[in-house]
XYZ file of C-alpha atoms in Angstrom:
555
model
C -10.707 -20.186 8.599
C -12.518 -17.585 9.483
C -11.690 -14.477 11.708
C -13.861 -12.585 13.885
C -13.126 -8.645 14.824
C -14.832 -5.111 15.127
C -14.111 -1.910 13.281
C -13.583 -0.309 16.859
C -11.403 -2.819 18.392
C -8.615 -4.865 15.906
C -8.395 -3.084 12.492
C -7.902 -5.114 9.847
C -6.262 -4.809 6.207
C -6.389 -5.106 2.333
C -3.476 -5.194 -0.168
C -2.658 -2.472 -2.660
C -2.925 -5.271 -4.774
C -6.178 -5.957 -4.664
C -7.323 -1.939 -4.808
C -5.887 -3.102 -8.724
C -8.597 -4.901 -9.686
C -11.594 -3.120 -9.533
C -11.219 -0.224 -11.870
C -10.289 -0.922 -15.262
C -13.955 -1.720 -16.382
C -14.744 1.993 -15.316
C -12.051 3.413 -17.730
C -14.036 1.489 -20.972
C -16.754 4.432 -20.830
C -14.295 7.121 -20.925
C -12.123 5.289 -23.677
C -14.703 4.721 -25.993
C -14.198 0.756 -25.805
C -17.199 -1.195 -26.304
C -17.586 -4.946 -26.674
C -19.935 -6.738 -29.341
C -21.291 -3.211 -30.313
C -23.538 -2.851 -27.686
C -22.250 0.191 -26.360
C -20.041 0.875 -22.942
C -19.274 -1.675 -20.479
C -20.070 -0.048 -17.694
C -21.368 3.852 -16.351
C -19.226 3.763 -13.399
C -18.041 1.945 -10.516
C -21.447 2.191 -8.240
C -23.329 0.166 -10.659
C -21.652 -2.319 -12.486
C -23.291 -5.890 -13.454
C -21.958 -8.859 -11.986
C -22.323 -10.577 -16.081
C -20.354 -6.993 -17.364
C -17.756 -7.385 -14.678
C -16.708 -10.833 -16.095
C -17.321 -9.536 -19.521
C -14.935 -7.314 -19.510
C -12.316 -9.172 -17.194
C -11.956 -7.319 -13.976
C -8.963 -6.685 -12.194
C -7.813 -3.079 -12.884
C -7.349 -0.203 -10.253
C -9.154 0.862 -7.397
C -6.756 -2.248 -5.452
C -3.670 -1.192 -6.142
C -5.408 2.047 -6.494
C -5.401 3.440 -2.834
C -4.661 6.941 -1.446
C -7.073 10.685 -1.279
C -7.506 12.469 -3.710
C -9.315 15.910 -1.875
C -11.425 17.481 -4.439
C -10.237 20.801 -5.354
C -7.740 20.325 -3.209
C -4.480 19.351 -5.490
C -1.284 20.577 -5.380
C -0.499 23.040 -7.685
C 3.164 22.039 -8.244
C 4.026 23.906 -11.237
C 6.631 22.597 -14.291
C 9.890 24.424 -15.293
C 10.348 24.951 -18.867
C 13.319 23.171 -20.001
C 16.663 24.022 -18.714
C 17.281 25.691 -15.475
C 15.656 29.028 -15.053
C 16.850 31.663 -12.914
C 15.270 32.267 -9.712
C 14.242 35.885 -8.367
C 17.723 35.684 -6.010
C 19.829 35.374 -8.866
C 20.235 31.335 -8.428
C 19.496 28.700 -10.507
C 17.474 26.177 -8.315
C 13.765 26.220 -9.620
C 12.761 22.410 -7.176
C 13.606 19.380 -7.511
C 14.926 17.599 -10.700
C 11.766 15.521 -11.355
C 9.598 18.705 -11.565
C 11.743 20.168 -14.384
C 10.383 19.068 -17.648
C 12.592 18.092 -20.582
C 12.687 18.533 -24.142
C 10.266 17.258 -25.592
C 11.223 13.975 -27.766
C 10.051 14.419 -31.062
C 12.120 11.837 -33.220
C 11.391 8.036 -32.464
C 12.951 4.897 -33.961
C 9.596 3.145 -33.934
C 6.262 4.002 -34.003
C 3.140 1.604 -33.032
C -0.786 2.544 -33.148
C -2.575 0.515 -30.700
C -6.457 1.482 -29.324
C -5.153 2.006 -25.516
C -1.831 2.142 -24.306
C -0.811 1.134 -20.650
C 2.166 2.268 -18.943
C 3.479 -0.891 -16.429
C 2.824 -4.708 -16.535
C 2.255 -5.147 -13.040
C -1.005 -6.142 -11.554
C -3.441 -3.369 -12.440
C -1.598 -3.109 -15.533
C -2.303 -6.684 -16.641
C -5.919 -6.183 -15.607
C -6.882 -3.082 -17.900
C -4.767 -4.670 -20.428
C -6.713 -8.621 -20.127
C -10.372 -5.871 -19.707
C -9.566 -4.007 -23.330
C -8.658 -6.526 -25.396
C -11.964 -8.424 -23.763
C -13.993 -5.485 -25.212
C -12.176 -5.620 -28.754
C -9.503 -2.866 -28.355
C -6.058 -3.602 -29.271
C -3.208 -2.772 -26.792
C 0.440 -2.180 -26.351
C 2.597 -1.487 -23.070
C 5.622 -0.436 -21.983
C 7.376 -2.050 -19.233
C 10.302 -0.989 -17.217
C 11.340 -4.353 -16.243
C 12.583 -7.565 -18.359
C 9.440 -9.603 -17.249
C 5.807 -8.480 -15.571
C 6.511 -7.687 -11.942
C 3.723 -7.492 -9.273
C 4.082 -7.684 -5.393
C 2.382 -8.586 -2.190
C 0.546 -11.794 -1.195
C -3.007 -10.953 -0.375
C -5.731 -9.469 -1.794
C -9.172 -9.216 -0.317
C -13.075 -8.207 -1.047
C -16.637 -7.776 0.358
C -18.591 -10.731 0.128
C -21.309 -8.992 -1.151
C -23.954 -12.433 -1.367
C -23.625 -11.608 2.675
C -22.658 -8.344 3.760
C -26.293 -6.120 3.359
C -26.164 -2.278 2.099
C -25.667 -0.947 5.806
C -22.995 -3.073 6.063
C -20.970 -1.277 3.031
C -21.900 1.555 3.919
C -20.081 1.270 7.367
C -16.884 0.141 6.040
C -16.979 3.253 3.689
C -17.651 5.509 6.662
C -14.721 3.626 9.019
C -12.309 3.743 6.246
C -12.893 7.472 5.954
C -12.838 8.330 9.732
C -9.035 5.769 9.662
C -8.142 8.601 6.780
C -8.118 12.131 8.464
C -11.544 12.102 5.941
C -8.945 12.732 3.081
C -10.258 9.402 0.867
C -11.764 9.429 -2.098
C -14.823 7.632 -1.417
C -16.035 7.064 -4.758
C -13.173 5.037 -5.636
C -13.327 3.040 -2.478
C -16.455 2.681 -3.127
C -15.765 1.297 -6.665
C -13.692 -0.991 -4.822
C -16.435 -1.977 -2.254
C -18.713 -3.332 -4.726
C -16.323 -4.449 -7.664
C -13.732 -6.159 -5.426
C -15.434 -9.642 -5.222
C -15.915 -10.669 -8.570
C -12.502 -8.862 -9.242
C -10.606 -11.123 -7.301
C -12.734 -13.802 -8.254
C -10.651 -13.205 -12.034
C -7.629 -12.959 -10.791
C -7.912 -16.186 -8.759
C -9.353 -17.962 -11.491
C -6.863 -17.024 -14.294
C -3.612 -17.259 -12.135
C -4.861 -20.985 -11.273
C -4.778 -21.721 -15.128
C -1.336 -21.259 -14.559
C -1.043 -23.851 -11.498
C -1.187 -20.354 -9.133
C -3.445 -22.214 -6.219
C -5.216 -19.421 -4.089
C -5.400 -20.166 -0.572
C -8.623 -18.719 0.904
C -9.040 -16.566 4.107
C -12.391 -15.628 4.965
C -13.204 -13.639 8.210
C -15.988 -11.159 9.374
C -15.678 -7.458 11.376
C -18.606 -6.052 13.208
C -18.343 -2.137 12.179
C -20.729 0.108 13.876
C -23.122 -2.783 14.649
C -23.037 -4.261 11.177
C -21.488 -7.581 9.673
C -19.242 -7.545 7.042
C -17.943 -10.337 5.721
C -14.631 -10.685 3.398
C -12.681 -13.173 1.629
C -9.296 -13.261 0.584
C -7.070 -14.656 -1.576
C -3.970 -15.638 -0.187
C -0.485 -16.076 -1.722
C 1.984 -17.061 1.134
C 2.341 -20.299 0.270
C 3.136 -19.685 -3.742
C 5.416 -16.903 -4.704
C 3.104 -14.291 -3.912
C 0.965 -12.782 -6.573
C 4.217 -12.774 -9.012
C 3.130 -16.861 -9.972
C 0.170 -15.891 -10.971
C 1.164 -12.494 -12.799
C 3.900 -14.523 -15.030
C 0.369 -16.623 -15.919
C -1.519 -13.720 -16.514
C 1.011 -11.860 -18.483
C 1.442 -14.859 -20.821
C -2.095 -15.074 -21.585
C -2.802 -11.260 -22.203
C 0.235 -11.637 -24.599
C -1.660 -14.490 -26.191
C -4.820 -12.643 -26.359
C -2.588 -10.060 -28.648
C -1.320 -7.781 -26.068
C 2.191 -6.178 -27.346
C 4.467 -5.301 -24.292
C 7.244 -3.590 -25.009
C 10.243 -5.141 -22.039
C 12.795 -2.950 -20.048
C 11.294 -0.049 -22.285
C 10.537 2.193 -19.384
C 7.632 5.124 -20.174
C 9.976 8.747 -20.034
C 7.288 11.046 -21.614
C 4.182 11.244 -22.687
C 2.542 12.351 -25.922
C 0.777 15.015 -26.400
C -1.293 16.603 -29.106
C -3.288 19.605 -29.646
C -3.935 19.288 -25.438
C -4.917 15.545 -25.432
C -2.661 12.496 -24.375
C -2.188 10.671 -27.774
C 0.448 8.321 -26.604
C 3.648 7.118 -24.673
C 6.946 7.239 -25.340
C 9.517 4.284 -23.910
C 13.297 4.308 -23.977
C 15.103 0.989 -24.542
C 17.864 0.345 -22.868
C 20.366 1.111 -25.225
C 18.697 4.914 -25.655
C 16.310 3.983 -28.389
C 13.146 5.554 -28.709
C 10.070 4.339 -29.138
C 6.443 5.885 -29.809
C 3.075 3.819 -28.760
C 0.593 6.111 -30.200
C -3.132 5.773 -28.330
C -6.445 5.746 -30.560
C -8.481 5.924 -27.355
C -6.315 6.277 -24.285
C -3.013 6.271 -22.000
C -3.373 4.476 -18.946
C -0.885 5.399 -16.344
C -0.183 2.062 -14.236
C 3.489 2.260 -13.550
C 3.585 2.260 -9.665
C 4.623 4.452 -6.819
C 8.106 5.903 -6.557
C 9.671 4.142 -3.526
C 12.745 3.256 -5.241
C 13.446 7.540 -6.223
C 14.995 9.085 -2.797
C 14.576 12.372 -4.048
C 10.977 12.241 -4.861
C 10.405 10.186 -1.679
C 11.960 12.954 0.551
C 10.243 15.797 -1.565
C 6.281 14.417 -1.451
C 6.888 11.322 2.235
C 10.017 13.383 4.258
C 9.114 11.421 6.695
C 10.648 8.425 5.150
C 13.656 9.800 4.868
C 16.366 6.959 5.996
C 13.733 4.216 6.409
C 15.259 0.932 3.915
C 14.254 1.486 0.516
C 13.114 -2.214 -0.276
C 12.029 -1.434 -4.030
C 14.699 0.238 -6.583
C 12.545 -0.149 -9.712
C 9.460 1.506 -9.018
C 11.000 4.704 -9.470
C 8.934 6.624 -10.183
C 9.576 7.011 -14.055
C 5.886 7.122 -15.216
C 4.824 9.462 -12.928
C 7.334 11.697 -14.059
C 5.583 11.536 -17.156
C 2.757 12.342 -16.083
C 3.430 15.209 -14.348
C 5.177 16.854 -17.857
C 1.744 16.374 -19.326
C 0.163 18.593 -16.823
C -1.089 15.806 -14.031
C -0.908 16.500 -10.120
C 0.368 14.713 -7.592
C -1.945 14.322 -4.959
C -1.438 16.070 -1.314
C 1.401 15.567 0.545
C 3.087 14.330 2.601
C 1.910 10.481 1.250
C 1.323 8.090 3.642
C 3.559 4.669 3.602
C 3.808 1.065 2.949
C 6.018 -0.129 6.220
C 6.224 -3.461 7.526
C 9.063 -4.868 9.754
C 10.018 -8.434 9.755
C 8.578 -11.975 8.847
C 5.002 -12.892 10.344
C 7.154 -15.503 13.009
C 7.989 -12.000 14.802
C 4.870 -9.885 13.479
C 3.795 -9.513 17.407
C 1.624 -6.657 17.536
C 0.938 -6.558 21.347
C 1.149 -3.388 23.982
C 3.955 -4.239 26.115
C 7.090 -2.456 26.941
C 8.968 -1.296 23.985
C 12.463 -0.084 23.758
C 13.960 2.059 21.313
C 17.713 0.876 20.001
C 19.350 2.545 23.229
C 17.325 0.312 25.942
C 15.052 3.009 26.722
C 11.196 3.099 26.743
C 9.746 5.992 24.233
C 5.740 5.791 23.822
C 2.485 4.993 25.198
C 2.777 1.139 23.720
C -0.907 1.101 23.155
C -0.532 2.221 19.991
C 1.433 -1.427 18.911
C 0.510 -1.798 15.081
C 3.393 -1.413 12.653
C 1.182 0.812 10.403
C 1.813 3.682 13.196
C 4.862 2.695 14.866
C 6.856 3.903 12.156
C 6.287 7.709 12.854
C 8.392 6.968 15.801
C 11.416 5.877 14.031
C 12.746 9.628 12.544
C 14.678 10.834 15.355
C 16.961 7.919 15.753
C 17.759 7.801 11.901
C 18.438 11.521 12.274
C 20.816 10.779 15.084
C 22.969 8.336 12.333
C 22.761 11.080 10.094
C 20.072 9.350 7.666
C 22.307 6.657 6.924
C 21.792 3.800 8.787
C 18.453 2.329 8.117
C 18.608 -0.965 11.383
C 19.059 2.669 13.363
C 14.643 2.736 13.443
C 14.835 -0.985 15.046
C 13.163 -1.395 18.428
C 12.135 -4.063 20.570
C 9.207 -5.432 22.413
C 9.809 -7.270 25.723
C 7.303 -10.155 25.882
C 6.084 -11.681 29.012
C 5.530 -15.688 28.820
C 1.575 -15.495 29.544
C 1.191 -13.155 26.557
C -1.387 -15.590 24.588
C -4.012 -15.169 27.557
C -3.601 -11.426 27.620
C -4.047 -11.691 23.535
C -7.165 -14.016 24.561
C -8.158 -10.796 27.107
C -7.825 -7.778 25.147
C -8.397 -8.498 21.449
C -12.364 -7.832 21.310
C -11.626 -4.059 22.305
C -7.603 -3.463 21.085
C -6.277 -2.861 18.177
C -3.620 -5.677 18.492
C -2.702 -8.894 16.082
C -0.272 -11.623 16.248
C -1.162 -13.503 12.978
C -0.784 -12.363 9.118
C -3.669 -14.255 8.004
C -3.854 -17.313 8.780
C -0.209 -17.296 9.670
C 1.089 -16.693 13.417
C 3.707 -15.667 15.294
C 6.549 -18.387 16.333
C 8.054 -17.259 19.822
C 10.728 -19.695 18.778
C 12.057 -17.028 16.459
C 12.115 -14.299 18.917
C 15.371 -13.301 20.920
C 15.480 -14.648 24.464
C 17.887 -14.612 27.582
C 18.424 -15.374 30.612
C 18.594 -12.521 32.552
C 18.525 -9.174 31.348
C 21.783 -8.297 31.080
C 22.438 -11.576 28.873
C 19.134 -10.194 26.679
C 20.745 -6.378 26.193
C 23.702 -8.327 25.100
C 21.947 -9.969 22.713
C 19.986 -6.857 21.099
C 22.645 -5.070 21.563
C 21.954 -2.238 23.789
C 23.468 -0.862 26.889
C 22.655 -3.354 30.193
C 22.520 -0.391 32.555
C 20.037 1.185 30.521
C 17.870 -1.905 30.079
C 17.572 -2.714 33.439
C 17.034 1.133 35.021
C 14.117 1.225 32.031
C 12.544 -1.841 33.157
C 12.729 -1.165 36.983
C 11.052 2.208 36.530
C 8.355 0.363 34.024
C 7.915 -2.088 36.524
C 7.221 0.323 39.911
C 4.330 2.331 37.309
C 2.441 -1.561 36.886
C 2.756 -2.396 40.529
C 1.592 0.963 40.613
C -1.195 1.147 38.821
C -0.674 4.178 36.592
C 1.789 4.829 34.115
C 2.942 8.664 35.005
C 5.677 8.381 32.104
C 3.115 8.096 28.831
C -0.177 7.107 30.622
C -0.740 3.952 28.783
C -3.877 2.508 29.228
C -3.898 1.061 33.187
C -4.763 -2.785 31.697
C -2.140 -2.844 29.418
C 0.858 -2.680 32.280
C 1.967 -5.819 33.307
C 5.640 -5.936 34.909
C 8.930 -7.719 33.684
C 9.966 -9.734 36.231
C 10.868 -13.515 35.636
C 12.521 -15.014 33.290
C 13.279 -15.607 30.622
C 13.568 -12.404 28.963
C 12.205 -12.201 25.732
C 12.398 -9.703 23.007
C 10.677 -9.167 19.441
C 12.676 -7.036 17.434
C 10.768 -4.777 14.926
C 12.930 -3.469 11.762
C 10.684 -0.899 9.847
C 11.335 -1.218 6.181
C 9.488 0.859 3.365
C 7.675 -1.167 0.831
C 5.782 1.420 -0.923
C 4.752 5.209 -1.200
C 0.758 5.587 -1.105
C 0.686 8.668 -2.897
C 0.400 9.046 -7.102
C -1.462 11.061 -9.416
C -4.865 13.370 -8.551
C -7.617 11.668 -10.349
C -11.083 11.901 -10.452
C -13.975 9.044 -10.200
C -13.770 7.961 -12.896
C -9.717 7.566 -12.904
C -9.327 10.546 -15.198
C -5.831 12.430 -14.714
C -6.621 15.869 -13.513
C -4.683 18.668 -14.006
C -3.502 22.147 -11.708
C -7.420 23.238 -12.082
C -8.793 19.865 -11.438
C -10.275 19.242 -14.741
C -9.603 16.168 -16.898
C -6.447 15.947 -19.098
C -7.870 14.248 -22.617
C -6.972 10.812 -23.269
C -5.307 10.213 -19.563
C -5.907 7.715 -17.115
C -4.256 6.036 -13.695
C -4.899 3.242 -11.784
C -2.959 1.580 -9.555
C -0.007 2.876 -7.353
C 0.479 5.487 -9.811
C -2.997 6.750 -8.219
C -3.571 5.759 -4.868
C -5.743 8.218 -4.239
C -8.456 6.183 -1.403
C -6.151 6.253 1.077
C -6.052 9.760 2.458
C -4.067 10.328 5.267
C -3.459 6.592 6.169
C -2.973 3.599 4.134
C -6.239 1.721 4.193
C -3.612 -1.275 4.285
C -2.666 -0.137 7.493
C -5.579 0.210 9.369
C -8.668 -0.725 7.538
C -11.064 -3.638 7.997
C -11.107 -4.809 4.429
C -9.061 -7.613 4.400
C -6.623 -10.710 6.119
C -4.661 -9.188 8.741
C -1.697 -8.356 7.643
């Protein structure tokens, strides 16, 4: 199938997932790894070999890599020694927990020398470790879970057999204009011109497995250029967790050592270099994976930690928490060693329900009391969430449904989709999956459809007779919406897609440089450090590219 669209009119998407597979090949220079003594894999992400690529196995970090790190621009949180230190007022609050560092562990109950050491066993993390032990370096990991964990269902890349120079160049320009100008472009980069034969591995080693890809291709027109993408798609099969089980079988195979529900809590260091990671087992044991060459940090974001998601996203604050084991833990880590988070606030993972009710379409939207609060052009669920603080603040934070709102759908809506979507940024498919108005909520009249979501019929109706004098009107005097967008509610029946923002990830991780290198409070390189991943995200600026970028399956 393949899907047509412009970088000015429907913006398109790739997975964090995929921003994991691009990098680990860059990290082999800085590590020291070499394979069949013929010196380092690659010099850095701009010019790597399609034949090195596959020799040292692909998939690492710029995918699940995403979010901006400015240069020179990091924050300069700074560490607490260990216990609570008085403050100039006399109190004893210094920040937030995660910022003070602990004593240091210095007694372990088992020790382990490996080349490189990687910190989580999800999908970048698999990928640096299946790219080092390709290039003769032996690894260990530890692993906060019982089993590898991954998520998401997509992943996509630059056909780069099609798309010409201009056209990469124009992506990288879009994605930075769709970022405030706050992405790293060398690491998107990395990702522009490692991502096909990245994906290419994953595919190909999760269908050893019987982990069937099923492709998506499409092309976007950006700035008057082609560029064409495929994707690998995971709807139909578990997601990309099938294939990771596969994957993290085989590294094991290939002598990887991971070290289950042994989450990282600290980091070694030595003489000012990273020399290794410490896990805790889950009955308080301690355990020391000592690094010849390197750490790599690939433990994920910190969704599932409320107080580090109000302290670096407040704007999350109340939104459903839909992950409780990426926590955050490695990070943490990190951060004792001397790394930076990058800028806050962190932009967010959000999606609201199932693709059957994905309807991304500028018509009248209701917040949870019946009334109409925006201009409704902006309809994509990678904005609408901004919208959604004040009514969690008026449950106090507590109630998550509270950021629910509903869009009231005419019946002709697939020839207005046919109408507008070469110059709006709407969707109704995830994919090459669609909407199914049989899922939405429908009534009668629209008294019986405010029963039915719940909100007050008085309301309902007084906010759809004013919406419906500004259309006959011609001008919308409330928000100004866009004068083709307003079309009236008048027959029925009513129907209503409801829109439940949950938060599936934090965009936001460690400052690192091009090359993936942890930097620290004076953005220079911490020895021996690395991050990829979530626990990096730093190509995504102000926005996730996820979001709003043309760089993959809608989605």
């Amino acid at each position: 199938m393949v899907q047509r669209g412009s970088c000015g009119g429907e913006a398109k998407s790739f997975s964090a997932n995929q921003r994991s597979t691009d990098a680990a090949t860059e990290l082999s220079e800085k590590l020291g790894v070499t394979s069949e003594g013929k010196g380092p894999i690659m010099t850095n992400g701009m010019n790597v070999s399609r034949r090195d690529l596959f020799k040292f196995g692909g998939l690492a970090a710029i995918t699940a890599a995403g979010a901006g790190a400015l240069a020179g621009c990091a924050p300069q949180q700074k560490m607490a020694s260990t216990g609570a230190a008085a403050a100039e007022d006399g109190s004893t609050y210094v920040g937030p927990s995660f910022l003070q560092k602990p004593a240091e562990i210095t007694e372990f109950d088992e020790e382990h020398t490996y080349d490189v050491v990687v910190v989580g066993a999800g999908e970048s993390g698999l990928s640096a470790m299946h790219a080092a032990l390709e290039a003769g370096a032996t690894v260990g990991a530890l692993q906060s879970l019982s089993i590898v964990q991954t998520a998401g269902n997509m992943g996509a890349s630059i056909d780069l057999t099609k798309t010409n120079e201009a056209g990469i160049k124009a992506v990288l320009s879009f994605i930075n204009y769709k970022s405030d100008y706050r992405a790293n472009l060398g690491q998107v980069e990395t990702w522009a011109r490692n991502s096909q034969e990245a994906l290419a591995w994953w595919a190909e080693a999760a269908a050893k497995g019987g982990s069937e890809s099923k492709p998506y291709d499409y092309t976007v027109n950006c700035n008057g250029h082609e560029v064409f993408f495929h994707a690998n798609t995971y709807f139909h099969d578990e997601g990309h967790q099938k294939g990771a089980l596969v994957i993290g079988d085989a590294v094991q195979a290939e002598g990887a050592e991971i070290f289950f529900e042994t989450p990282c809590v600290q980091l070694l260091v030595e003489d000012g270099r990273v020399a290794g990671a410490i896990g805790e087992t889950k009955d308080g044991a301690h355990v020391l994976l000592r690094a010849n060459k390197g750490v790599i940090m690939a433990a994920g974001d910190y969704v599932g930690d409320s107080e580090m998601l109000y302290y670096y996203t407040p704007d999350a604050k109340g939104l459903h928490q839909a992950v409780d084991f990426r926590n955050g833990t490695g990070l943490k880590a990190a951060m004792w060693a001397g790394a930076q988070m990058c800028p806050a606030s962190h932009t967010k993972m959000v999606h609201g329900e199932g693709p059957k009710v994905r309807f991304e379409m500028p018509y009248l939207f209701l917040d949870r009391h019946g009334k109409r609060f925006m201009d409704e052009g902006c309809c994509r669920m990678g904005y609408l969430n901004e919208f959604t603080n004040k009514y969690l603040a008026e449950v106090d934070f507590a109630e998550s449904t509270a950021a629910k709102f509903f869009s009231i759908v005419p019946t002709n809506w697939e020839e207005h989709y046919d109408a507008w979507k070469d110059f709006s940024d709407i969707s109704i498919h995830n994919a090459y999956r669609n909407v199914d108005p049989e899922a939405w909520i429908k009534g009668d009249t629209l008294e019986e459809l405010a029963e039915m979501i719940e909100v007050d019929p008085a309301e309902l109706k007084a906010t759809v007779e004013r919406y419906n004098k500004l259309c006959k009107e011609g001008e919308d005097k409330d928000f100004y919406k866009e004068n083709h967008f307003l079309f009236p509610v008048e027959e029925g029946p009513f129907t209503a897609c409801m829109v439940a923002p949950g938060l599936l990830a934090v965009c936001g991780g460690i400052h690192i440089s091009d090359n993936f290198e942890v930097l620290n409070e004076n953005d220079e390189p911490i020895p021996g450090l690395y991050a990829i991943g979530e626990a990096n995200f730093s190509d995504h600026g102000a926005n996730r590219l996820g979001a709003s970028a043309p760089v993959q399956a809608p989605s």
